[in-house]
Amino acid sequence: MNTEKDFSPLTPNIVRALNDKLYEKRKVAALEIEKLVREFVAQNNSAQIRHIIQILATEFALSQHPHSRKGGLIGLAACSIALGKDSGLYLKELIDPVLTCFNDSDSRLRYYACEALYNIVKVARGAVLPHFNVLFDGLSKLAADPDPNVKSGSELLDRLLKDIVTESNKFDLVAFVPLLRERIYSNNQYARQFIISWIHVLESVPDINLLDYLPEILDGLFQILGDSSKEIRRMCELVLGEFLREIKKNPSSVKFAEMANILVIHCQVSDESKSTNDLIQLTSMTWMREFIQLAGRVVLPYSSGILTAVLPCLSYDDRKKSTKEAASACNHSLMKLVTPEDDEDDEESQIKSSPPGDGTPSKKEGDLNDSLNESQESVGFSNISFFTPASSDRSALTLDLDGIVQVLDRHLHDSSTGMMTRIAVLKWLYHLYIKTPRKMFKHTDSLFPMLLKTLSDESDEVILKDLEVLAEIASSPAGQTDASGLCDNLDNKTELHIPGSKVTDLSPSTPSMNSYFYKFMINLLKRFSLERKLLEMRGAFIIRQLCLLLHAENIFHSMADILLKEEDLKFASTMVQTLNTILLTSAELFQLRNQLKDLRTQESCALFCCLYRSWCHNPVATVSLCFLTQNYRHAYDLIQKFGDLEVTVDFLMEVDKLVQLIESPIFTYLRLQLLDVEHNPYLIKALYGLLMLLPQSQAFQLLSHRLSCVPNPELLRTVQDPKAPVKDKRLAQPHIDYCELLQHFDRVQSKHLEVRHQRAGRTEHPDRKL
């Protein structure tokens, strides 16, 4: 430094001492400066005061010489002490050069700068608040300083500044939030700790409403929550907990929509992420639960985003039990918000409520979304669903049904979706079909194929929920459409042939189904045809459950109609055998069995004829149907025709099963009718016919022993006189043409025989070529 330069009013002795390398000499110079400034204050000579500060700043604090910079710092602090309460008039000139020294490469100089600023702030107190942002910016850098002395000095200054902010009611939060939002994304642990400590202080000051600006910093808080330091995570948890408690106290002032995207992002933390992200996910899911419960229907427009975040968590194991429980609560609360009023058309909704705003997000919302996108990229999120901006008019809020259906459909298609998630998806679909059927049926054609595919799920509980959805689709009045358009979306190459009868040709005694019912039955049988393992493993289970959910008569009537024109005769035979077993053995079919036992009405006779025509694909099943309906003479006539059929091992096994069924509780009434030989001669003859078909197996012995118990064998002779009265009450049934039924049986069996011969010919053909 040029010692000849004029530094007045500073004396040459003061200038030399400020430039000295010894701290004690610089301190003496500072005391002289303090005395000089006090004199100028007493004289109200602000010009000279500013001149001294300018000299100390430009010629010393910003000098190239390190000792001069140290002298300038202590001199500026001395000026502030001398100015006292008047230091506020000169704060910018005092603070700026000191803050510049925060960036000095010399750690001792950074420490002296910290000390000088501490003295300046201590004197000025509340007057420094207009300069808070620059002070905070400088301190945030020193918080991560590698030198422990500098860090210690910055902590002293930090505590002093916090005390000042806490005591004052003039803190400019609006000006501070942008800086806070910028610095909150620091990855340095000490900087994060510094930021969290300040948020905690500001949040605790009654006169500072930081909750209004929570959307600006919430994403950064969740970032900090994933820090590797346990202490920083604990501090962040504490701050978030305080915010949540305040939200619960004052929900009416909370900007739920502006924070919703943030929660959705952090609820979708990847399972493969580090373990600290489990804490982020649990915390954000807990916040989401509170948001849904506090905001009510306000969150409905954002329901698709919530479901995107919540549904995968429902399949977590016990290692994430808390997150799973929070997600389940979110899911349950959100589902309760959907009501029949959400099924109204848009026009109807607009009549009931004023139209929403233009929907253009504010600048703040736009900036927030930009920061969220940056945050999303930094943590590696993908396929994130965002909420859309909400209208401020709560009455105008509507359910985002299209978005929800898209999310639900995506989870059903995803093979990695967990079982509990699939169950929740199906519960949602069922709930939506119950509450909003008109709108949901617009999506049915796109959902229908996946719902059918889900019937092949490995979980019985998933299948049960899937059947509930399909049953609701098939029976809802909202699904009524033109029958001519039933199968427009089916694959014509694989679909089963639809008989000429229309959907309304079901038995008059059953409740009417909608247009999707017949489509459902066609596609269900098609799946059974293409997936024989599904039929074998789950076919009976699925049909029994459908009989509970829908009217059993509808199920059997429609399936019989469809199978009547089925071209794959082997499948038709197998399917009839399955249906027949269900009909004869399942508790769910008790009422239908009773209806068929006594063919007293035109409806029950029509049902019998409908079943009979399809049951003809399986001769033994046809006989068992005749036994069930007490058509014993017709059963005897059928058994007589068995001699013309191809008796295979499978055929005999079916007869064996029929014998076992005759001994079951289902046919108790039939066994008791054996006591009335006179009026049931054809029953006994039919049973003897089965006995003659069987080889001498266990079933043969079982049936033979049963027939040996028939009383008075002499009465087995049948009266041949044509004028004798008819003994079989079924022959007097006016609603059934048994001759035509026998002819139909013959035609069906001829087709089966022809197909078997063709199949056998194809099998033998290669041998003939050899």
Coordinates of N, CA and C in Angstrom, one line a residue, residues 629-763:
T629 N -84.6 -84.0 -13.3 CA -85.9 -83.5 -13.6 C -87.0 -84.6 -13.5
Q630 N -86.6 -85.8 -13.1 CA -87.5 -86.9 -12.9 C -88.2 -87.3 -14.2
N631 N -87.5 -87.1 -15.3 CA -87.9 -87.6 -16.6 C -87.3 -89.0 -16.8
Y632 N -87.9 -90.0 -16.0 CA -87.3 -91.3 -16.0 C -87.5 -92.1 -17.2
R633 N -88.6 -92.0 -17.8 CA -88.9 -92.7 -19.1 C -87.9 -92.2 -20.2
H634 N -87.8 -90.9 -20.2 CA -86.9 -90.3 -21.3 C -85.5 -90.8 -21.0
A635 N -85.1 -90.8 -19.7 CA -83.7 -91.3 -19.4 C -83.6 -92.7 -19.9
Y636 N -84.6 -93.6 -19.7 CA -84.5 -95.0 -20.1 C -84.4 -95.0 -21.6
D637 N -85.2 -94.2 -22.3 CA -85.1 -94.1 -23.8 C -83.7 -93.7 -24.3
L638 N -83.1 -92.8 -23.6 CA -81.7 -92.4 -23.9 C -80.7 -93.5 -23.7
I639 N -80.8 -94.2 -22.6 CA -79.9 -95.2 -22.2 C -80.0 -96.4 -23.3
Q640 N -81.1 -96.6 -23.8 CA -81.3 -97.6 -24.8 C -80.5 -97.3 -26.1
K641 N -80.3 -95.9 -26.3 CA -79.6 -95.5 -27.5 C -78.1 -95.6 -27.3
F642 N -77.6 -95.8 -26.0 CA -76.2 -95.9 -25.7 C -75.5 -97.1 -26.4
G643 N -76.4 -98.0 -26.7 CA -75.8 -99.2 -27.4 C -75.2 -98.8 -28.8
D644 N -75.8 -97.8 -29.4 CA -75.3 -97.3 -30.7 C -74.1 -96.4 -30.6
L645 N -73.8 -95.9 -29.4 CA -72.7 -95.0 -29.3 C -71.4 -95.7 -29.1
E646 N -70.3 -94.9 -29.3 CA -69.0 -95.5 -29.1 C -68.6 -95.4 -27.6
V647 N -68.6 -96.6 -27.0 CA -68.4 -96.7 -25.6 C -66.8 -96.7 -25.3
T648 N -66.3 -95.6 -24.8 CA -64.9 -95.4 -24.5 C -64.7 -95.5 -23.0
V649 N -63.4 -95.5 -22.6 CA -63.1 -95.5 -21.2 C -63.6 -94.2 -20.5
D650 N -63.5 -93.1 -21.2 CA -64.0 -91.8 -20.6 C -65.5 -91.9 -20.4
F651 N -66.2 -92.5 -21.4 CA -67.6 -92.7 -21.3 C -68.0 -93.5 -20.0
L652 N -67.3 -94.6 -19.8 CA -67.5 -95.4 -18.7 C -67.2 -94.7 -17.4
M653 N -66.2 -93.9 -17.4 CA -65.8 -93.2 -16.2 C -66.9 -92.2 -15.8
E654 N -67.5 -91.6 -16.8 CA -68.6 -90.7 -16.6 C -69.8 -91.4 -16.0
V655 N -70.1 -92.6 -16.5 CA -71.2 -93.4 -16.0 C -70.9 -93.8 -14.5
D656 N -69.6 -94.1 -14.3 CA -69.2 -94.4 -12.9 C -69.4 -93.2 -12.0
K657 N -69.1 -92.0 -12.4 CA -69.4 -90.8 -11.6 C -70.8 -90.6 -11.4
L658 N -71.7 -90.9 -12.4 CA -73.1 -90.8 -12.2 C -73.6 -91.7 -11.2
V659 N -73.1 -92.9 -11.1 CA -73.5 -93.8 -10.1 C -73.2 -93.3 -8.7
Q660 N -72.0 -92.8 -8.6 CA -71.6 -92.2 -7.3 C -72.5 -91.0 -6.9
L661 N -72.9 -90.2 -7.9 CA -73.8 -89.1 -7.6 C -75.2 -89.6 -7.2
I662 N -75.6 -90.7 -7.8 CA -76.9 -91.3 -7.4 C -76.9 -91.7 -5.9
E663 N -75.8 -92.0 -5.4 CA -75.6 -92.3 -3.9 C -75.4 -91.1 -3.1
S664 N -75.4 -89.9 -3.7 CA -75.1 -88.7 -2.9 C -76.4 -88.1 -2.4
P665 N -76.3 -87.1 -1.4 CA -77.6 -86.5 -0.9 C -78.4 -85.8 -2.0
I666 N -77.8 -85.4 -3.1 CA -78.5 -84.7 -4.1 C -79.7 -85.5 -4.6
F667 N -79.5 -86.9 -4.8 CA -80.5 -87.8 -5.3 C -81.2 -88.6 -4.3
T668 N -81.3 -88.0 -3.1 CA -82.1 -88.7 -2.0 C -83.5 -89.0 -2.5
Y669 N -84.1 -88.0 -3.1 CA -85.5 -88.2 -3.5 C -85.6 -89.3 -4.6
L670 N -84.6 -89.4 -5.4 CA -84.6 -90.5 -6.4 C -84.6 -91.9 -5.8
R671 N -83.7 -92.0 -4.8 CA -83.6 -93.3 -4.1 C -84.9 -93.7 -3.4
L672 N -85.5 -92.7 -2.8 CA -86.8 -92.9 -2.1 C -87.9 -93.3 -3.1
Q673 N -87.8 -92.8 -4.3 CA -88.8 -93.2 -5.3 C -88.7 -94.7 -5.7
L674 N -87.6 -95.3 -5.4 CA -87.4 -96.7 -5.7 C -88.4 -97.5 -4.9
L675 N -88.9 -96.9 -3.8 CA -89.9 -97.7 -3.0 C -91.2 -97.8 -3.7
D676 N -91.5 -96.8 -4.6 CA -92.8 -96.8 -5.3 C -92.5 -97.5 -6.7
V677 N -92.4 -98.8 -6.7 CA -92.1 -99.5 -7.9 C -93.2 -99.3 -9.0
E678 N -94.4 -99.3 -8.6 CA -95.5 -99.3 -9.5 C -95.5 -98.0 -10.3
H679 N -95.2 -96.9 -9.7 CA -95.3 -95.6 -10.4 C -93.9 -95.1 -11.0
N680 N -92.9 -95.9 -10.7 CA -91.6 -95.5 -11.2 C -90.9 -96.6 -11.9
P681 N -91.6 -97.3 -12.8 CA -90.9 -98.5 -13.4 C -89.7 -98.1 -14.3
Y682 N -89.8 -96.9 -15.0 CA -88.8 -96.5 -15.9 C -87.5 -96.0 -15.2
L683 N -87.7 -95.6 -13.9 CA -86.5 -95.2 -13.1 C -85.7 -96.5 -12.9
I684 N -86.4 -97.5 -12.5 CA -85.7 -98.8 -12.2 C -85.1 -99.4 -13.4
K685 N -85.8 -99.3 -14.5 CA -85.3 -99.8 -15.8 C -84.1 -99.0 -16.3
A686 N -84.1 -97.6 -16.0 CA -83.0 -96.8 -16.4 C -81.8 -97.1 -15.6
L687 N -82.0 -97.4 -14.3 CA -80.9 -97.7 -13.4 C -80.3 -99.1 -13.8
Y688 N -81.2 -100.0 -14.2 CA -80.7 -101.3 -14.6 C -79.9 -101.1 -16.0
G689 N -80.4 -100.2 -16.8 CA -79.7 -99.9 -18.0 C -78.2 -99.4 -17.8
L690 N -78.1 -98.5 -16.8 CA -76.7 -98.1 -16.4 C -75.9 -99.3 -15.9
L691 N -76.5 -100.1 -15.1 CA -75.9 -101.3 -14.5 C -75.3 -102.2 -15.7
M692 N -76.1 -102.3 -16.7 CA -75.7 -103.2 -17.8 C -74.6 -102.6 -18.6
L693 N -74.5 -101.2 -18.6 CA -73.4 -100.6 -19.3 C -72.1 -100.7 -18.6
L694 N -72.1 -100.8 -17.3 CA -70.9 -100.8 -16.5 C -70.2 -102.2 -16.6
P695 N -68.9 -102.2 -16.6 CA -68.2 -103.5 -16.4 C -68.3 -103.8 -14.9
Q696 N -67.9 -105.0 -14.5 CA -68.1 -105.3 -13.1 C -67.0 -104.7 -12.2
S697 N -67.3 -103.4 -12.0 CA -66.3 -102.6 -11.2 C -67.0 -102.3 -9.8
Q698 N -66.3 -101.4 -9.1 CA -66.9 -101.0 -7.8 C -68.2 -100.3 -8.0
A699 N -68.3 -99.5 -9.0 CA -69.6 -98.8 -9.3 C -70.6 -99.8 -9.6
F700 N -70.3 -100.8 -10.4 CA -71.3 -101.9 -10.7 C -71.8 -102.5 -9.4
Q701 N -70.9 -102.8 -8.5 CA -71.3 -103.5 -7.2 C -72.2 -102.5 -6.4
L702 N -71.8 -101.2 -6.4 CA -72.6 -100.2 -5.7 C -74.0 -100.1 -6.2
L703 N -74.2 -100.0 -7.5 CA -75.5 -99.9 -8.1 C -76.3 -101.2 -8.0
S704 N -75.6 -102.3 -8.2 CA -76.3 -103.6 -8.1 C -76.8 -103.8 -6.7
H705 N -76.0 -103.4 -5.7 CA -76.5 -103.5 -4.3 C -77.7 -102.6 -4.0
R706 N -77.7 -101.5 -4.6 CA -78.8 -100.5 -4.4 C -80.1 -101.1 -5.1
L707 N -80.0 -101.6 -6.3 CA -81.1 -102.2 -7.0 C -81.7 -103.5 -6.3
S708 N -80.8 -104.1 -5.6 CA -81.2 -105.4 -4.9 C -82.1 -105.0 -3.7
C709 N -82.1 -103.7 -3.3 CA -82.9 -103.3 -2.2 C -84.3 -102.9 -2.6
V710 N -84.5 -102.9 -3.9 CA -85.8 -102.4 -4.4 C -86.8 -103.5 -4.0
P711 N -87.9 -103.1 -3.4 CA -88.9 -104.1 -2.9 C -89.8 -104.7 -4.0
N712 N -90.2 -105.9 -3.8 CA -91.2 -106.6 -4.6 C -90.8 -106.6 -6.1
P713 N -89.8 -107.3 -6.5 CA -89.3 -107.3 -7.9 C -90.3 -107.7 -8.9
E714 N -91.3 -108.5 -8.4 CA -92.3 -108.9 -9.4 C -93.1 -107.8 -10.1
L715 N -93.1 -106.7 -9.4 CA -93.8 -105.5 -10.0 C -93.0 -104.8 -11.0
L716 N -91.8 -105.3 -11.3 CA -91.0 -104.6 -12.4 C -91.5 -104.8 -13.8
R717 N -92.4 -105.8 -13.9 CA -93.0 -106.0 -15.3 C -93.8 -104.8 -15.7
T718 N -93.6 -104.3 -16.9 CA -94.3 -103.1 -17.4 C -95.5 -103.6 -18.2
V719 N -96.6 -102.9 -17.9 CA -97.8 -103.2 -18.6 C -97.7 -102.8 -20.1
Q720 N -97.9 -103.8 -21.0 CA -97.8 -103.5 -22.4 C -99.1 -103.1 -23.1
D721 N -100.2 -103.2 -22.4 CA -101.5 -102.8 -22.9 C -101.5 -101.3 -23.3
P722 N -101.7 -101.0 -24.6 CA -101.7 -99.5 -25.0 C -102.8 -98.7 -24.3
K723 N -103.9 -99.5 -23.8 CA -105.0 -98.8 -23.2 C -104.7 -98.6 -21.7
A724 N -103.6 -99.1 -21.2 CA -103.3 -99.0 -19.8 C -103.0 -97.5 -19.4
P725 N -103.4 -97.1 -18.2 CA -103.1 -95.7 -17.8 C -101.6 -95.4 -17.8
V726 N -101.3 -94.2 -18.1 CA -99.9 -93.7 -18.1 C -99.4 -93.6 -16.6
K727 N -98.3 -94.3 -16.3 CA -97.8 -94.3 -15.0 C -96.7 -93.2 -14.7
D728 N -96.0 -92.8 -15.8 CA -94.9 -91.8 -15.6 C -95.5 -90.4 -15.8
K729 N -95.5 -89.7 -14.7 CA -96.2 -88.4 -14.7 C -95.6 -87.4 -15.7
R730 N -94.3 -87.6 -16.1 CA -93.6 -86.7 -17.0 C -94.2 -86.9 -18.4
L731 N -94.7 -88.1 -18.7 CA -95.3 -88.3 -20.1 C -96.5 -87.4 -20.3
A732 N -97.1 -86.9 -19.2 CA -98.3 -86.1 -19.4 C -98.0 -84.6 -19.4
Q733 N -96.7 -84.3 -19.4 CA -96.2 -82.9 -19.4 C -96.5 -82.3 -20.8
P734 N -97.4 -81.2 -20.8 CA -97.8 -80.7 -22.1 C -96.8 -79.7 -22.7
H735 N -95.8 -79.3 -21.9 CA -94.9 -78.3 -22.4 C -93.6 -78.9 -23.1
I736 N -93.5 -80.2 -23.1 CA -92.2 -80.7 -23.6 C -92.5 -81.8 -24.7
D737 N -91.9 -81.7 -25.9 CA -92.0 -82.6 -27.0 C -90.8 -83.6 -26.8
Y738 N -91.0 -84.7 -26.2 CA -89.9 -85.7 -25.9 C -89.4 -86.4 -27.2
C739 N -90.3 -86.6 -28.1 CA -89.8 -87.2 -29.4 C -88.8 -86.3 -30.1
E740 N -89.2 -85.0 -30.1 CA -88.3 -84.0 -30.8 C -86.9 -84.0 -30.0
L741 N -87.0 -84.1 -28.7 CA -85.7 -84.0 -27.9 C -84.9 -85.3 -28.2
L742 N -85.5 -86.4 -28.4 CA -84.7 -87.6 -28.8 C -84.1 -87.5 -30.1
Q743 N -84.8 -86.9 -31.1 CA -84.3 -86.7 -32.4 C -83.1 -85.7 -32.3
H744 N -83.2 -84.7 -31.5 CA -82.1 -83.7 -31.3 C -80.9 -84.5 -30.8
F745 N -81.1 -85.3 -29.8 CA -80.0 -86.1 -29.2 C -79.3 -86.9 -30.3
D746 N -80.1 -87.6 -31.1 CA -79.5 -88.4 -32.2 C -78.6 -87.5 -33.2
R747 N -79.2 -86.3 -33.5 CA -78.4 -85.5 -34.4 C -77.1 -85.0 -33.8
V748 N -77.1 -84.7 -32.5 CA -75.9 -84.2 -31.9 C -74.9 -85.3 -31.8
Q749 N -75.3 -86.5 -31.4 CA -74.4 -87.7 -31.3 C -73.8 -88.1 -32.7
S750 N -74.6 -87.9 -33.7 CA -74.1 -88.2 -35.0 C -72.9 -87.2 -35.4
K751 N -73.1 -86.0 -35.0 CA -72.0 -85.0 -35.3 C -70.8 -85.4 -34.5
H752 N -71.0 -85.8 -33.2 CA -69.8 -86.2 -32.4 C -69.1 -87.4 -33.0
L753 N -69.9 -88.3 -33.5 CA -69.3 -89.5 -34.0 C -68.5 -89.2 -35.3
E754 N -69.1 -88.3 -36.1 CA -68.4 -87.9 -37.4 C -67.1 -87.2 -37.1
V755 N -67.1 -86.3 -36.1 CA -65.9 -85.6 -35.7 C -64.8 -86.6 -35.2
R756 N -65.3 -87.5 -34.4 CA -64.3 -88.5 -33.8 C -63.7 -89.3 -34.9
H757 N -64.5 -89.7 -35.9 CA -64.0 -90.5 -37.1 C -63.0 -89.6 -37.9
Q758 N -63.3 -88.4 -38.0 CA -62.4 -87.5 -38.8 C -61.1 -87.3 -38.0
R759 N -61.2 -87.2 -36.7 CA -60.0 -87.0 -35.9 C -59.1 -88.3 -35.9
A760 N -59.8 -89.4 -35.9 CA -59.1 -90.7 -35.9 C -58.5 -90.9 -37.3
G761 N -59.2 -90.4 -38.3 CA -58.6 -90.6 -39.7 C -57.3 -89.7 -39.8
R762 N -57.4 -88.5 -39.3 CA -56.2 -87.7 -39.3 C -55.0 -88.3 -38.6
T763 N -55.4 -89.0 -37.5 CA -54.3 -89.6 -36.7 C -53.7 -90.8 -37.4

